[in-house]
Each structure stands twice: as structure tokens, then as C-alpha cells.
PDB file of C-alpha atoms in Angstrom:
ATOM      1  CA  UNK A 217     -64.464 -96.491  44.596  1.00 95.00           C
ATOM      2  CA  UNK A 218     -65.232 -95.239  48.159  1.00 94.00           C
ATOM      3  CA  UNK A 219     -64.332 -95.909  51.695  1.00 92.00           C
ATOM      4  CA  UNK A 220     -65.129 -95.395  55.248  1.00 89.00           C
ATOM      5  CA  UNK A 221     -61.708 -93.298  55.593  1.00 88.00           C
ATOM      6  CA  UNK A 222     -63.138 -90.998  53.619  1.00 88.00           C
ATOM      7  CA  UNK A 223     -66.030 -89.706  55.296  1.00 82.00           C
ATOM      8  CA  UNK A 224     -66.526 -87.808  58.475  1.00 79.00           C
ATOM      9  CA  UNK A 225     -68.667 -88.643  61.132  1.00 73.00           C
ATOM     10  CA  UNK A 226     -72.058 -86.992  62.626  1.00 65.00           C
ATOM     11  CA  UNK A 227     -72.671 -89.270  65.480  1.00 68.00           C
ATOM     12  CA  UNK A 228     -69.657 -87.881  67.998  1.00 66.00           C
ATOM     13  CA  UNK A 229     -67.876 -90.598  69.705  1.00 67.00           C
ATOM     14  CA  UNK A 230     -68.296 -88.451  72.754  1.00 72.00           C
ATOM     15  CA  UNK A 231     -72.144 -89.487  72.795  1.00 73.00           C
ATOM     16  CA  UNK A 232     -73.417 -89.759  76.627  1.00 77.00           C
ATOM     17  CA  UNK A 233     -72.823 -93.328  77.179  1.00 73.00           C
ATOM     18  CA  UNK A 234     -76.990 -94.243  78.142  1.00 73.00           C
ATOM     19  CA  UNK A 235     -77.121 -93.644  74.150  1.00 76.00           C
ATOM     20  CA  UNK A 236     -74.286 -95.151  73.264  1.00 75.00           C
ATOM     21  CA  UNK A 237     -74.852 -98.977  72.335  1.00 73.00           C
ATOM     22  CA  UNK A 238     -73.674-101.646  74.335  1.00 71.00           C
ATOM     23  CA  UNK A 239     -74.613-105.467  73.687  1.00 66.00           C
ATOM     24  CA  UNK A 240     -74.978-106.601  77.938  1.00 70.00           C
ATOM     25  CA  UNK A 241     -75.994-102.787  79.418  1.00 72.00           C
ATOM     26  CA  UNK A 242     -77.712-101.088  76.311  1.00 72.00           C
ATOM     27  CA  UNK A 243     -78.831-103.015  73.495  1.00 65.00           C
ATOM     28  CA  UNK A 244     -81.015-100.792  71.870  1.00 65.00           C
ATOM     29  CA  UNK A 245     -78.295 -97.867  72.173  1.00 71.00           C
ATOM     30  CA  UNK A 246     -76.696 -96.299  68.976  1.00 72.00           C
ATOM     31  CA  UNK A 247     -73.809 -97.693  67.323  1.00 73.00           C
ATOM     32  CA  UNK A 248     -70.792 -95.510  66.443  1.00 72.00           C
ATOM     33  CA  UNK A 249     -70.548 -95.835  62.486  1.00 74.00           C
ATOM     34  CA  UNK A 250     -73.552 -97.748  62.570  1.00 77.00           C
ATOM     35  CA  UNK A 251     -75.217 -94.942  60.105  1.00 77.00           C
ATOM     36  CA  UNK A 252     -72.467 -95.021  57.342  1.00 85.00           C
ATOM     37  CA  UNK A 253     -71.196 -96.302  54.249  1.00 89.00           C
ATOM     38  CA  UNK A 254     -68.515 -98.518  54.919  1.00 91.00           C
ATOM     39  CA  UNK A 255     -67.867 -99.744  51.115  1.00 93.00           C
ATOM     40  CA  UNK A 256     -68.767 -98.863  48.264  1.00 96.00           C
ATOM     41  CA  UNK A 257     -66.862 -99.655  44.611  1.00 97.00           C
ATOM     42  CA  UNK A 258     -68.642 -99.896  40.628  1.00 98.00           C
ATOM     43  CA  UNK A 259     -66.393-101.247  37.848  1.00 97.00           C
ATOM     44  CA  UNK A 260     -67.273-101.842  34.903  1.00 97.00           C
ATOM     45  CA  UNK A 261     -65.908-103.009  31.531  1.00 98.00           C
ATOM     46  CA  UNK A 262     -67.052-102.942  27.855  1.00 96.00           C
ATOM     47  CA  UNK A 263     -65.400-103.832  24.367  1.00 97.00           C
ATOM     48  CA  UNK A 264     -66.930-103.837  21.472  1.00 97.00           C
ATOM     49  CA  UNK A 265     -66.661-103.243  16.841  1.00 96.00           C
ATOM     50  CA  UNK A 266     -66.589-105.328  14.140  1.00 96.00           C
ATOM     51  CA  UNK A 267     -65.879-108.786  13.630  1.00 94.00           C
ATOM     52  CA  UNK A 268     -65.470-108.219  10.075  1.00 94.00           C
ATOM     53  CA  UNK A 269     -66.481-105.096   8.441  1.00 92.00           C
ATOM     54  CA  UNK A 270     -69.953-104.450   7.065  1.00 90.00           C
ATOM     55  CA  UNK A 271     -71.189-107.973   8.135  1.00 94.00           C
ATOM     56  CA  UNK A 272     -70.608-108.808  11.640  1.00 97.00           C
ATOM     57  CA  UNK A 273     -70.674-106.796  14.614  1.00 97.00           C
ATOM     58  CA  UNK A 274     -70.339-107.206  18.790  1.00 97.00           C
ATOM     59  CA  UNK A 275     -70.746-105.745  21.780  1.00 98.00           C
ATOM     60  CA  UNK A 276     -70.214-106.968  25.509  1.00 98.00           C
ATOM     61  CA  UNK A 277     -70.104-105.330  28.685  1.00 98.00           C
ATOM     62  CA  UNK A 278     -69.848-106.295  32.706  1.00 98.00           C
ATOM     63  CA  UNK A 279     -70.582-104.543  35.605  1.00 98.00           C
ATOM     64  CA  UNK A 280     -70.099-105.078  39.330  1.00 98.00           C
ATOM     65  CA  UNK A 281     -71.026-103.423  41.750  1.00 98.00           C
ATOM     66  CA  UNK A 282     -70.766-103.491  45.655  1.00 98.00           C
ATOM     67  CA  UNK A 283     -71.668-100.950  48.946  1.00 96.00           C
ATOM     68  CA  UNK A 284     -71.628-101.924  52.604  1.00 96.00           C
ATOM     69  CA  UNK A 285     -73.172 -99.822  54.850  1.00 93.00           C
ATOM     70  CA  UNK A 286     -74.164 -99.702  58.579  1.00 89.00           C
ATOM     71  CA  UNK A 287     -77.502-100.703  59.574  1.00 89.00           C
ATOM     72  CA  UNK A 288     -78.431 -99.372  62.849  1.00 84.00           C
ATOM     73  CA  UNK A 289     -81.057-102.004  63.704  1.00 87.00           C
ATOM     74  CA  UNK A 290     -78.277-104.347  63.435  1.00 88.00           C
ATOM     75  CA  UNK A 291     -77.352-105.202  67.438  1.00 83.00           C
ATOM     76  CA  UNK A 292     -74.641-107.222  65.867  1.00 84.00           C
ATOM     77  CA  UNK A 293     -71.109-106.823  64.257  1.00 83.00           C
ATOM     78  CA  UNK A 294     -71.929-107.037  60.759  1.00 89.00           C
ATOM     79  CA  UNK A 295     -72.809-104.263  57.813  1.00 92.00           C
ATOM     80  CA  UNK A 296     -75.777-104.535  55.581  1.00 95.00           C
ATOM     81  CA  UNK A 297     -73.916-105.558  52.278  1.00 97.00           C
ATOM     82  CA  UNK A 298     -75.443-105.586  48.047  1.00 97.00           C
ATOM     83  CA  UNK A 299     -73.746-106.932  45.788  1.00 98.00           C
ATOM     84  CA  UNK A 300     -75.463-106.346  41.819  1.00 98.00           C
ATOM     85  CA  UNK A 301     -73.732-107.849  38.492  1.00 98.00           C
ATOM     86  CA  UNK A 302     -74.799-108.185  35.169  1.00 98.00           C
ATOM     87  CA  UNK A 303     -73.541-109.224  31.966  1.00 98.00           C
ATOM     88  CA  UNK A 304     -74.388-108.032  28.544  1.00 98.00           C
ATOM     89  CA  UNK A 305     -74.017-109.373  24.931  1.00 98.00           C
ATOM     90  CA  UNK A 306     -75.398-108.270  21.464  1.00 98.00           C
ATOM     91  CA  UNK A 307     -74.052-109.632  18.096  1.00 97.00           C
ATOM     92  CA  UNK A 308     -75.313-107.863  14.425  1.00 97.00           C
ATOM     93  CA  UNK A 309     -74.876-110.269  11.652  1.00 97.00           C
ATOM     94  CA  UNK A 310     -76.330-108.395   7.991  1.00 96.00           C
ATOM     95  CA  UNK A 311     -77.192-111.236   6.008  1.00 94.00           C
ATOM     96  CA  UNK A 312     -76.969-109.669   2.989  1.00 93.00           C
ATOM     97  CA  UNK A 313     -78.009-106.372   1.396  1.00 92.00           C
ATOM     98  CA  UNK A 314     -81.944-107.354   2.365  1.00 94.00           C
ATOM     99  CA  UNK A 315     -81.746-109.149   6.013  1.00 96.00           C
ATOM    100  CA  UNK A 316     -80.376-108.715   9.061  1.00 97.00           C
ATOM    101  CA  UNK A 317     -80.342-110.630  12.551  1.00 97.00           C
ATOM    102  CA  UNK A 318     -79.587-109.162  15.540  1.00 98.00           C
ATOM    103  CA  UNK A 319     -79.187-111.286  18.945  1.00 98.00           C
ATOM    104  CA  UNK A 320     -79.069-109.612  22.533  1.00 98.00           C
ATOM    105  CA  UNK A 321     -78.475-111.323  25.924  1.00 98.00           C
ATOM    106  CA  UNK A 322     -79.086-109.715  29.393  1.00 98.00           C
ATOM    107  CA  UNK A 323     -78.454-110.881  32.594  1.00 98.00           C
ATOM    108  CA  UNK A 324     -77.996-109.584  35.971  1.00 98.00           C
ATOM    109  CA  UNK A 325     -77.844-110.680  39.853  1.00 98.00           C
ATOM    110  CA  UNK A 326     -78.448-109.258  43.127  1.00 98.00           C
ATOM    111  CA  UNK A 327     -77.202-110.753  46.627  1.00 98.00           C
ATOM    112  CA  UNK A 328     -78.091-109.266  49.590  1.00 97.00           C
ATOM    113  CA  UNK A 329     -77.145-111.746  52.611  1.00 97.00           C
ATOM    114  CA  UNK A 330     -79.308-109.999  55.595  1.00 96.00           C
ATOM    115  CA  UNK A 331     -82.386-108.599  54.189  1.00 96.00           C
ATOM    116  CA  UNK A 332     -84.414-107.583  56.846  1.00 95.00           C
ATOM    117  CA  UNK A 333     -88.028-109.005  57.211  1.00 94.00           C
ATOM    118  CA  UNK A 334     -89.450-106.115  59.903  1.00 92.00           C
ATOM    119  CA  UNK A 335     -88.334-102.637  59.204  1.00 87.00           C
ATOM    120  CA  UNK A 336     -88.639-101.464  62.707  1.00 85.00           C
ATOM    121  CA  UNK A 337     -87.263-104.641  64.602  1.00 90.00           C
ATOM    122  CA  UNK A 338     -83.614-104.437  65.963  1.00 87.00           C
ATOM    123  CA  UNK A 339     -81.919-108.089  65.571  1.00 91.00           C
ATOM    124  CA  UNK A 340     -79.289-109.147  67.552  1.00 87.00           C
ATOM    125  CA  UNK A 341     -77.979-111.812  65.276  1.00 91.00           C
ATOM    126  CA  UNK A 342     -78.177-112.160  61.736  1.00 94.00           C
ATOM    127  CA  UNK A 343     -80.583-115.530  62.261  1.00 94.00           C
ATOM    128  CA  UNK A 344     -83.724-113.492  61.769  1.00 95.00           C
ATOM    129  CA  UNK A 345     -82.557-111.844  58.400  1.00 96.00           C
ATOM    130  CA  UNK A 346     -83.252-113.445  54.613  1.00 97.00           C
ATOM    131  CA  UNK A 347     -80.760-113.646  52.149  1.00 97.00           C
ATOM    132  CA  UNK A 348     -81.795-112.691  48.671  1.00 97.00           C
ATOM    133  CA  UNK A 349     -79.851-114.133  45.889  1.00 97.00           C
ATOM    134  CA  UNK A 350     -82.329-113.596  42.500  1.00 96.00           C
ATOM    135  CA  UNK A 351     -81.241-113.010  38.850  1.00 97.00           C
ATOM    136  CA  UNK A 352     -83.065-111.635  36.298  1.00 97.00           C
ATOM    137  CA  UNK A 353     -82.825-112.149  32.201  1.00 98.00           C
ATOM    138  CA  UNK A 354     -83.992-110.438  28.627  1.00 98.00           C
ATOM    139  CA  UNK A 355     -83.218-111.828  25.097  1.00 98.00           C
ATOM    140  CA  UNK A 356     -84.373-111.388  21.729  1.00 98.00           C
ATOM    141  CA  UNK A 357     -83.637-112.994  18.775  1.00 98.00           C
ATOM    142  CA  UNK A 358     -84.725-110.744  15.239  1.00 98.00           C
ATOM    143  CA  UNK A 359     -85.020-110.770  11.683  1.00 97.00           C
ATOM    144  CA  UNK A 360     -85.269-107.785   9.311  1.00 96.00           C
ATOM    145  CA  UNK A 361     -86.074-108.440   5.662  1.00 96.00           C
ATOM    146  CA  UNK A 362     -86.621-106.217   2.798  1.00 95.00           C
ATOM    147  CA  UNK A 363     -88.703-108.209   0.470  1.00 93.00           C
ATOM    148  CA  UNK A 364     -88.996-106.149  -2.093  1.00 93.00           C
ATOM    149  CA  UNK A 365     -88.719-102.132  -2.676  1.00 90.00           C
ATOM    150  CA  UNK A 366     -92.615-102.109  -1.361  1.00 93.00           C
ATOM    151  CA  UNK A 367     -92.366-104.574   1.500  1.00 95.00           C
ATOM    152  CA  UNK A 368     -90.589-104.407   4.790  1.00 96.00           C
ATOM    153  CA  UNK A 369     -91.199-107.002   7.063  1.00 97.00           C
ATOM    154  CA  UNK A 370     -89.926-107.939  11.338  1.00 97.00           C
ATOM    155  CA  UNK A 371     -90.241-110.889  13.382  1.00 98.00           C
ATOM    156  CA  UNK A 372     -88.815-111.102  17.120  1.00 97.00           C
ATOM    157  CA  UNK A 373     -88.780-113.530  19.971  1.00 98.00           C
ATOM    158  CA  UNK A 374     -88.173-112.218  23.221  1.00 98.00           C
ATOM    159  CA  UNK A 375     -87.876-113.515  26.481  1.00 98.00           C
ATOM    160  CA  UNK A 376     -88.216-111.754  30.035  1.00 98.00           C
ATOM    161  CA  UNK A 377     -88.098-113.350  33.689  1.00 97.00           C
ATOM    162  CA  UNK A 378     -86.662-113.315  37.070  1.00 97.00           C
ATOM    163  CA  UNK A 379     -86.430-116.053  40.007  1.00 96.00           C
ATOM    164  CA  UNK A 380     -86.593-113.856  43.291  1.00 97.00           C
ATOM    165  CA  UNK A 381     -85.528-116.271  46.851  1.00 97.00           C
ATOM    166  CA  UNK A 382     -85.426-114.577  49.963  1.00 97.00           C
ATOM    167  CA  UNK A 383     -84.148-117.973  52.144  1.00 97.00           C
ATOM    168  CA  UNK A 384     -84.444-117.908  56.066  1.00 96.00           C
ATOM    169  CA  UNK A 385     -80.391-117.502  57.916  1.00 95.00           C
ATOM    170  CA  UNK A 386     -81.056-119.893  60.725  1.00 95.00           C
ATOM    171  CA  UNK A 387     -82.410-123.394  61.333  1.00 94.00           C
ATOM    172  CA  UNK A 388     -84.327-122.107  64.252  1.00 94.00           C
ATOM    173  CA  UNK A 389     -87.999-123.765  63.712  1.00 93.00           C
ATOM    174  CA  UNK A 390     -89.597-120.596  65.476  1.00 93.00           C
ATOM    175  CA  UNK A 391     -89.704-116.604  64.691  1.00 94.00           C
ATOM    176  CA  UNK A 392     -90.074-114.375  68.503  1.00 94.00           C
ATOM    177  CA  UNK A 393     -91.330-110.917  67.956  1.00 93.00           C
ATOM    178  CA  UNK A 394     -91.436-108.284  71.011  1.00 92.00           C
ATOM    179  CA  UNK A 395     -93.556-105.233  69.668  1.00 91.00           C
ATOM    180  CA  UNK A 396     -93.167-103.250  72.622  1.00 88.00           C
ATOM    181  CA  UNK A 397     -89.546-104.145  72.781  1.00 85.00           C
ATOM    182  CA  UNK A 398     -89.184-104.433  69.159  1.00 87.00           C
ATOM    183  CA  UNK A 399     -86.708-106.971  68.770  1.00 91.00           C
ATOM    184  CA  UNK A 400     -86.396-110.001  66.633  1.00 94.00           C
ATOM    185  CA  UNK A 401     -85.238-113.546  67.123  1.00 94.00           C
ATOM    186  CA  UNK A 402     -85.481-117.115  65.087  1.00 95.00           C
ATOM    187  CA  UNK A 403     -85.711-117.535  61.421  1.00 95.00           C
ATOM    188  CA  UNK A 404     -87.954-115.908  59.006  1.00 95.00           C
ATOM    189  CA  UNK A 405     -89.268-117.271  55.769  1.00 95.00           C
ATOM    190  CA  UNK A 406     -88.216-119.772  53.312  1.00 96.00           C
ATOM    191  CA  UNK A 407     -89.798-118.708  50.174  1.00 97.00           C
ATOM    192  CA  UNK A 408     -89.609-117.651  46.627  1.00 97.00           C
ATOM    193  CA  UNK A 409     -91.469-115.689  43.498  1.00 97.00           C
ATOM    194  CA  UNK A 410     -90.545-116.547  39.958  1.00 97.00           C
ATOM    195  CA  UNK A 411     -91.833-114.866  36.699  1.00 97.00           C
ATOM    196  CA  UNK A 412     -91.100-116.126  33.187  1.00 97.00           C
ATOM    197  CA  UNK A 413     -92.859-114.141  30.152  1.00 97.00           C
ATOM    198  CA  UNK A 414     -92.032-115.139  26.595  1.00 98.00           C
ATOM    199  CA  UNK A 415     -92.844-112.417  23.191  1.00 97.00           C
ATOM    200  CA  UNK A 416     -93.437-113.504  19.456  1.00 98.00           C
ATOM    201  CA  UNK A 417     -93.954-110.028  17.549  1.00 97.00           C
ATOM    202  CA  UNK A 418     -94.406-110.115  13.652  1.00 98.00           C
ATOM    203  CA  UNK A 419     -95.014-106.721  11.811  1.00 97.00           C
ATOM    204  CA  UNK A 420     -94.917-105.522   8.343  1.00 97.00           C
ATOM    205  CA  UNK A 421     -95.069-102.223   6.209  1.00 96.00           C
ATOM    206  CA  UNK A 422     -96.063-102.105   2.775  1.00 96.00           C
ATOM    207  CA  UNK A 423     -95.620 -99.184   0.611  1.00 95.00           C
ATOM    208  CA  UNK A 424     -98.766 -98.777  -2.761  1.00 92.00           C
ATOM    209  CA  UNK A 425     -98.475 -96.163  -5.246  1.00 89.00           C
ATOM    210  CA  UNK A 426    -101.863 -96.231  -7.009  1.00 86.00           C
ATOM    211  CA  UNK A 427    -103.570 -93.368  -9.373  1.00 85.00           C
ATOM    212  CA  UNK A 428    -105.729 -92.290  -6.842  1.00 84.00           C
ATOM    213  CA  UNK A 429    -102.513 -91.546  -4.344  1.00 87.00           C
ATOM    214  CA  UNK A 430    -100.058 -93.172  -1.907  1.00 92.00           C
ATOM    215  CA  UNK A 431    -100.723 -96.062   1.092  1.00 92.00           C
ATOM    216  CA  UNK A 432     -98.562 -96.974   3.497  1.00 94.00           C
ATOM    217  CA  UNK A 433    -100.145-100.348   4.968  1.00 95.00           C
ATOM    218  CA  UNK A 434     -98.877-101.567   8.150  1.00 96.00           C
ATOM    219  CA  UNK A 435    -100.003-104.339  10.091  1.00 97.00           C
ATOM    220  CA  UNK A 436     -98.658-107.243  12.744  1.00 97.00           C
ATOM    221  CA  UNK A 437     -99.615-108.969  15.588  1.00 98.00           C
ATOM    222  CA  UNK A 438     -97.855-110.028  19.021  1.00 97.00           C
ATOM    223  CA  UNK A 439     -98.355-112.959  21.375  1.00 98.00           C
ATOM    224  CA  UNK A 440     -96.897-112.656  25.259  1.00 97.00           C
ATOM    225  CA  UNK A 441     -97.054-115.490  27.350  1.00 98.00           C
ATOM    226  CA  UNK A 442     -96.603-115.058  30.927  1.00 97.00           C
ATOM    227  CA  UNK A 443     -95.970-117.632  34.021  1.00 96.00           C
ATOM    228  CA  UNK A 444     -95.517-116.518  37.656  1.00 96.00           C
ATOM    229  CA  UNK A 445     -94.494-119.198  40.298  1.00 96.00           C
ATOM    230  CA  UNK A 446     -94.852-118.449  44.431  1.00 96.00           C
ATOM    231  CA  UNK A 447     -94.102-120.521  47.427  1.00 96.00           C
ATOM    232  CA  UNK A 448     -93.414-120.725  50.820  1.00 96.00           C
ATOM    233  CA  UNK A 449     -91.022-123.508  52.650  1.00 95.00           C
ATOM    234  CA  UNK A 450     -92.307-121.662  55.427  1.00 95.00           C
ATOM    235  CA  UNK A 451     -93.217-118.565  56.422  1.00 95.00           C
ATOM    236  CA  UNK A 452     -91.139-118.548  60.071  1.00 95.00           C
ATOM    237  CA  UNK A 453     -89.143-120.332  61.636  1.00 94.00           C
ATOM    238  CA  UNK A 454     -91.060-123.861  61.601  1.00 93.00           C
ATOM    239  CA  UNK A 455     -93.891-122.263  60.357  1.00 95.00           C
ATOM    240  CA  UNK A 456     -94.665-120.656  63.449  1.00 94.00           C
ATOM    241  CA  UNK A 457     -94.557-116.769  64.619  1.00 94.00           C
ATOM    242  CA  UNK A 458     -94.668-116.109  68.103  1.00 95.00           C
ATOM    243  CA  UNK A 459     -95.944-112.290  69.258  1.00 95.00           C
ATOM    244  CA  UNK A 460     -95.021-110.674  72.381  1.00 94.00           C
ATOM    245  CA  UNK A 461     -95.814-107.583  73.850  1.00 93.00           C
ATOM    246  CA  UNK A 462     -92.934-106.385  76.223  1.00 90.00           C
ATOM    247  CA  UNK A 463     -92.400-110.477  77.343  1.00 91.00           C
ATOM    248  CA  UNK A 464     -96.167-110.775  77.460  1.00 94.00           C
ATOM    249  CA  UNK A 465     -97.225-113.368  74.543  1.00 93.00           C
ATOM    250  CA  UNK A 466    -100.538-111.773  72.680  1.00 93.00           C
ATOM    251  CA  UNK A 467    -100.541-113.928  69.460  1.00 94.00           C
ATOM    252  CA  UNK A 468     -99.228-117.071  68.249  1.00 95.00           C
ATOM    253  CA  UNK A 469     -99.899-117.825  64.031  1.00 94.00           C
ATOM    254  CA  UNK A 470     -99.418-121.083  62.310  1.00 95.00           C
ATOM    255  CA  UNK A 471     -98.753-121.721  58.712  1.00 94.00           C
ATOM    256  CA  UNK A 472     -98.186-124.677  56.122  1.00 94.00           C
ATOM    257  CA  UNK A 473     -95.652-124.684  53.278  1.00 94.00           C
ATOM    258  CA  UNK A 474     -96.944-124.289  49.501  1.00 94.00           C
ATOM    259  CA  UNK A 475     -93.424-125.403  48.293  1.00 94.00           C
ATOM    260  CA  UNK A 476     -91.376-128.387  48.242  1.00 93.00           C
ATOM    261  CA  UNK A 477     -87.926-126.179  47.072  1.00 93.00           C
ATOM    262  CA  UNK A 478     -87.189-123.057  46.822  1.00 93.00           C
ATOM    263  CA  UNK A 479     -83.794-120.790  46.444  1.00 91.00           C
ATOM    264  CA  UNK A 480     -82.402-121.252  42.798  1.00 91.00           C
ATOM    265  CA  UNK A 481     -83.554-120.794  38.941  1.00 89.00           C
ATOM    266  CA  UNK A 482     -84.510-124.492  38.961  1.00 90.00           C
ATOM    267  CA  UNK A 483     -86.753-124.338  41.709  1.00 91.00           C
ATOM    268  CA  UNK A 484     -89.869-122.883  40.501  1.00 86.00           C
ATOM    269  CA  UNK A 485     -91.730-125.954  39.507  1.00 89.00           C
ATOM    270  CA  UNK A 486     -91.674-126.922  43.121  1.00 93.00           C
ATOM    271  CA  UNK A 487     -93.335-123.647  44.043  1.00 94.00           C
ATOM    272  CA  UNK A 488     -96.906-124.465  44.303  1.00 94.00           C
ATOM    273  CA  UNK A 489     -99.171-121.269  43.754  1.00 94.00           C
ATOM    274  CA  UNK A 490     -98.766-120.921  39.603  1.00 94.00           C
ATOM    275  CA  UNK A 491    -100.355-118.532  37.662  1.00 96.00           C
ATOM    276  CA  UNK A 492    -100.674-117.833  34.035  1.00 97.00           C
ATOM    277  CA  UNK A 493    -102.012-114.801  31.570  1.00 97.00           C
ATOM    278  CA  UNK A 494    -101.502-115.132  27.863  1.00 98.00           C
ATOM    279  CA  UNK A 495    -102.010-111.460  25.601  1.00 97.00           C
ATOM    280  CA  UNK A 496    -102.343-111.600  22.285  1.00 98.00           C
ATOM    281  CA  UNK A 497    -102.689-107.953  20.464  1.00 98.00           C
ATOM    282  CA  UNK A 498    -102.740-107.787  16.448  1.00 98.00           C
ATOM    283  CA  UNK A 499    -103.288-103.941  13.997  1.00 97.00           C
ATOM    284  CA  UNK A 500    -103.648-103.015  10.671  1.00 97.00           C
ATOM    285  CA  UNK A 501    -103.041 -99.309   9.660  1.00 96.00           C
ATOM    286  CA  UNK A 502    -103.496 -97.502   6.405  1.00 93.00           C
TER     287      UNK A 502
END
């Protein structure tokens, strides 16, 4: 847990005032604080044991975390905020003497309301930022079985995947870009990346004491299938980006969306540029 109070600063407040940011005389002047962490706490929690001895066990934890900090290519009021979460549950159960199944659930989140596009742009509102709300997940389900004193066998489906938005903060239908004067203005993209990739693993070791000496066979195979989803509501503002050069216009690009939705889990059969790869990988060892 951390706050501005408890810094000092080393931008003096008695900056000559041609450096010193203000909005109608000096826009591109520095901000007092602008540099700093405003914000800044991590809690977590986690709990845990047995449900009943020897048979069923648990674990769960949750974690927050949040900073704010001063941007100083923000020419408005406002700190550059993340915000991260995630959640995590596992659960033992042992079958028996011979089997076991173990279940494991991972999620987390990350919100950022004004990413910014251009990393050398100033912005004087927040209309030409993205905000960025994605999750991300992992689970497994597995078995463990001993078959026999010679024969040890594992089987596991996992899962792995993320849905990424980064979602335009104004209705503008135009993005204005001043190189010389680097500054920023309209709405940026509406767009999104999604990844899904699902694991089937099977593997077994099996132990053969012969005459002629010991083996230890071990063998399995694995099977990942992966989808990736992309598209673009648009690219700028109304899918158009306007380039100036110190007021001077010197380049005007169009684009066309390859989306129908985007900015949530369920939108990524709307996004229109799919891909897929399946892997499949299989060994035997003696």
C-alpha cells in the first residue's frame, strides 16, 4: 500500500514557468506530479487444507492489484491507471490407494482505461486513448493411476487462452495526427486478438524385470489444438487517419473493418481473420 504523500518530488514547483505546463499558454509544458506514482496498493488473500483428511484437499487464492501513476504525455487531468486480478482454485481428490484427480482453475484480468496508441504523441483528452479490458485462463483436469506394481499411467486435459480488446474512448469517426507537433486527437482503434489452445497429454511408465536385466518403458503422446481470432471495428476513428505535419496535411489512410464485434470473451467469432495450428507429438523410451 503506497501513496503520493509519501514520496518526494524531483520536478521543483519553482520550475521557470515557459516549462511549466499550462493547457491555453503552454500545452506541451511539464506537469507538476505528472512523473509520479500516485497509487499504488496489492492485497491478496489465500486459504487453503483439507476437506477431509487423506482424501480431499483445496486451495484458493485472490489477488488485486492497482497503481496510478502520472503520465506526462497526458495534457489532461487524469493518471494512467492498471488494475490486474486473478483468481485461483485447485482441489486434490485421492480416489483410492491407486488414483488420484487433481483439478486447477486460473483466471486473471487486466483493465487499463487509457492505453496509449502513439508513444510519443501528447493527448489532450482521453478520446484518443484505448481501453484494454482482456482476461486470460488455464485449467487442467488429471488422472493418476497405478495399475499395477509395474504400470503407472497419466492423462490430462488442459486448456489455455486469452481474449485481448483494446476499444477506441471516443465516437469521433476520425484520428488527427501532428508529427511535427506531436499531438493526438479523435479515436483510435476498435479491435481485438483472441487465442484459445486446448492439451490432451496421455503418458505411461512401465517397469520389466527380465533375466537379461531391468527396463523402464515409457511412452505417451500429446495433442494441442490452437485457435487465434483478430479483428478490427476499425482501425481510427471512422476508419480514417489523418497526418499532419506542423498543420500541413501530408497523408490521409483509409481502412475497412474485418469485424462485426469486438470487446468481450464472446466476441471472437465475429472477429474475422481466424487462424488455426494443431501439434500432435508422441515418444517411446526404453
Amino acid at each position: 500500500y503506497e501513496r503520493n504523500s509519501w514520496q518526494s518530488d524531483n520536478i521543483s514547483s519553482n520550475l521557470p514557468s515557459q516549462y511549466v505546463y499550462n493547457a491555453t499558454t503552454n500545452p506541451s509544458g511539464i506537469r507538476l506530479g505528472s512523473n509520479e506514482l500516485n497509487d499504488y496498493n496489492d492485497f491478496n488473500i489465500n486459504v487453503g487444507g483439507p476437506i477431509k483428511k487423506d482424501k480431499i484437499w483445496w486451495f484458493g487464492t485472490y489477488r488485486t492489484q492497482f497503481n496510478a501513476v502520472g503520465q506526462p504525455l497526458f495534457l489532461f487531468d487524469k493518471t494512467f491507471d492498471t488494475k490486474l486480478w486473478n483468481a485461483v482454485g485447485k482441489t486434490t481428490y485421492q480416489i483410492n490407494q491407486k488414483n488420484k484427480l487433481i483439478g486447477y482453475y486460473q483466471w486473471g484480468q487486466k483493465i487499463q482505461p487509457n492505453r496509449l496508441p502513439f508513444g510519443t504523441y501528447t493527448y489532450r483528452s482521453e478520446g484518443p486513448t484505448n481501453k484494454q479490458d482482456s482476461g486470460s485462463w488455464v485449467y487442467k483436469a488429471e488422472w493418476n493411476g497405478t495399475i499395477s506394481d509395474k504400470l503407472y499411467v497419466e492423462a490430462r486435459y488442459g486448456d489455455f487462452g486469452y481474449y485481448f480488446p483494446l476499444i477506441a474512448n471516443s465516437n469521433e469517426k476520425y484520428e488527427w495526427r501532428d508529427t511535427g507537433q506531436t499531438v493526438v486527437t479523435g479515436a483510435n482503434q476498435i479491435w481485438q486478438l483472441d487465442r484459445d489452445r486446448k492439451q490432451y497429454t496421455a503418458a505411461a511408465t512401465y517397469f520389466l524385470d527380465t533375466a537379461k536385466g531391468s527396463h523402464t518403458f515409457k511412452f505417451g503422446a500429446e495433442y494441442l489444438m490452437e485457435k487465434g481470432f483478430q479483428g478490427y471495428l476499425q482501425q481510427w476513428g471512422g476508419n480514417i487517419d489523418h497526418i499532419y505535419n506542423n498543420g500541413v496535411s501530408s497523408q490521409v489512410t483509409f481502412a475497412f473493418p474485418t469485424a462485426t464485434d469486438a470487446g468481450s470473451l464472446s466476441a471472437h467469432d465475429e472477429l474475422n481473420a481466424q487462424s488455426a495450428l494443431d501439434q500432435f507429438g508422441a515418444f517411446v523410451n526404453d
